[in-house]
Amino acid sequence: MNRFFSDEQRLLQETVRRFVADDVLPAASAIDRDDAFPQALYKGLADLGLFGVSLAEEAGGSGLETTAACIVMEEIARGSGTLGNAYALPVEAAHFLNEHGDAFHKTFIPGLLSGELLPATAATEPDCGSDVAAMRTTADRDGDDYVINGTKAWVTFGRIADFIMVFAKTDRNAGHKGISCILVETDRPGVSRGKSEELLGMHGLEDCQIIFDNVRVPITNRIGPENEAFKMAMGNFNFSRLMMSSMALGMAQAAMEDAVAYAKSRKQFGSEIIKFQAVQFMLADMSMDISAARLLIHHAARLYDAGHSIAKEAAHAKLFTTDMAMKHVSNALQIHGGNGYSKEYRIERIFRDVRLSQIYEGTNQIQRLIIARQLEKEFA
C-alpha cells in the first residue's frame, strides 16, 4: 500500500521503521519483563517530532495528515505494543487541548510534544466504564474553584503523569450531559496514586488508580464549556479510535511476519510447514484481513481530514481491525505450535498485548452499537 503514500509519508515511515529496528525491538522484551516505563524510547519518539506529526503547524505540530499519525502508530506498535500505546497519549492529548482548550491549556502542548510533560486521561472508574453517565467523581463549585472528589481506575501513565484530564460530574443529576473535563496538575494537594494495575499485557505503562480527595482546582482549568465534556470526548474518540486501530494493525503485521518466518524455517514430516495447506490458508487470511484493515483505517483518516463525520467509519475501523488482530495473532501463535506459548518468542507477548485493543476506546460491543445507530439515522 505504501506505493500510494506521498514522498513525505514514505520518508516518515522509513524513519520510524529504522528507529523501531535499531532501538525499540532490542528493548521490547525487557519492557514487558520489567514492567517499567521506557522513558528513553518515549523521549526518542519526541525527539523525532512524532508526537505532533498530525497536529496543526500553528499549534507547534508538523501539520501532516491523520494518515501520517496512523502510519507512525502502526510502525511503532509493530515493534512494541507498549510503546505504541504510550505514543497515543501525547498525540491525543495535544489534539484535545488544541481543539477544546484556551490559551492557558495550550501552554501544555509544547511540553507534550517535547516529551517533557507526561499526560493522562481519567474517565473510567472502578464501577463504571462504558456507562460514562454512571461515574461518581464529582467537581463541585466553590467560589472560583472546583473541588474534586472520587476515584479513577486504569489510568495509563497515572503513576508518572504531570497532569491529568479528569472527567467529573459538575451536574450530578444530568447524566452524561452533566460531565466536565478539568485539567488537574498531579502535584496538587489531595491527588494521590492508588494501587497499580497488574495487567495481562501492555506492561510498562504505569497504570494505576488515581484518588481525588477534596482537590481544589481553579475554574480556569476546565477544558471547554461546563457540562459538555461528553460531547467533546465523543468527537475526539473518532481520532483516538483510528490510533487504536493502527496500534492493533501494527501488532497483527508483526505477528504475520513472525508466522511466515517461523513457517519457512520449521520442518515437520520432512517439509517446511509453510508448504502445508492448513498453514497456507491461515497466512493467506492474515494477509487479506490486514490489508483490508489498513484500507479501512486510512479511508476513515482521509474522511476525517476532509471534515466529514466519521462516527461510523471510525467504529468500522476499530471493530474490524481489533477483532481481526486478535484472531490472527492467535493463529500466528498456533503456527508457532508449542513455541508460541513460550516467552522466548515475541508472539507470546503480542498475543497478550493485542487483547487490550478490543476493550480500549470503547469496547467492540459499543462499536457495534455505534454502527447500528448510525445506520438507523442513515436509513431513516
PDB file of C-alpha atoms in Angstrom, residues 259 263 269 272-286 328 331-332 334-335:
ATOM      1  CA  ALA A 259       4.437 -16.542  11.469  1.00  0.00           C
ATOM      2  CA  ALA A 263       6.692 -21.438   8.943  1.00  0.00           C
ATOM      3  CA  PHE A 269       7.121 -34.550   8.263  1.00  0.00           C
ATOM      4  CA  GLU A 272       8.758 -26.723   5.890  1.00  0.00           C
ATOM      5  CA  ILE A 273       5.329 -26.185   7.413  1.00  0.00           C
ATOM      6  CA  ILE A 274       4.679 -23.259   5.060  1.00  0.00           C
ATOM      7  CA  LYS A 275       4.167 -25.940   2.390  1.00  0.00           C
ATOM      8  CA  PHE A 276       1.152 -27.310   4.294  1.00  0.00           C
ATOM      9  CA  GLN A 277      -2.215 -26.103   3.065  1.00  0.00           C
ATOM     10  CA  ALA A 278      -3.602 -25.636   6.597  1.00  0.00           C
ATOM     11  CA  VAL A 279      -0.796 -23.171   7.371  1.00  0.00           C
ATOM     12  CA  GLN A 280      -1.007 -21.518   3.958  1.00  0.00           C
ATOM     13  CA  PHE A 281      -4.697 -20.800   4.426  1.00  0.00           C
ATOM     14  CA  MET A 282      -4.096 -19.146   7.819  1.00  0.00           C
ATOM     15  CA  LEU A 283      -1.356 -16.973   6.339  1.00  0.00           C
ATOM     16  CA  ALA A 284      -3.480 -16.055   3.326  1.00  0.00           C
ATOM     17  CA  ASP A 285      -6.343 -14.941   5.571  1.00  0.00           C
ATOM     18  CA  MET A 286      -3.929 -12.896   7.685  1.00  0.00           C
ATOM     19  CA  HIS A 328      -4.790 -13.602  13.506  1.00  0.00           C
ATOM     20  CA  ASN A 331      -3.436 -18.003  14.552  1.00  0.00           C
ATOM     21  CA  ALA A 332       0.153 -16.820  14.320  1.00  0.00           C
ATOM     22  CA  GLN A 334      -0.885 -21.523  16.599  1.00  0.00           C
ATOM     23  CA  ILE A 335       1.533 -21.698  13.672  1.00  0.00           C
TER      24      ILE A 335
END
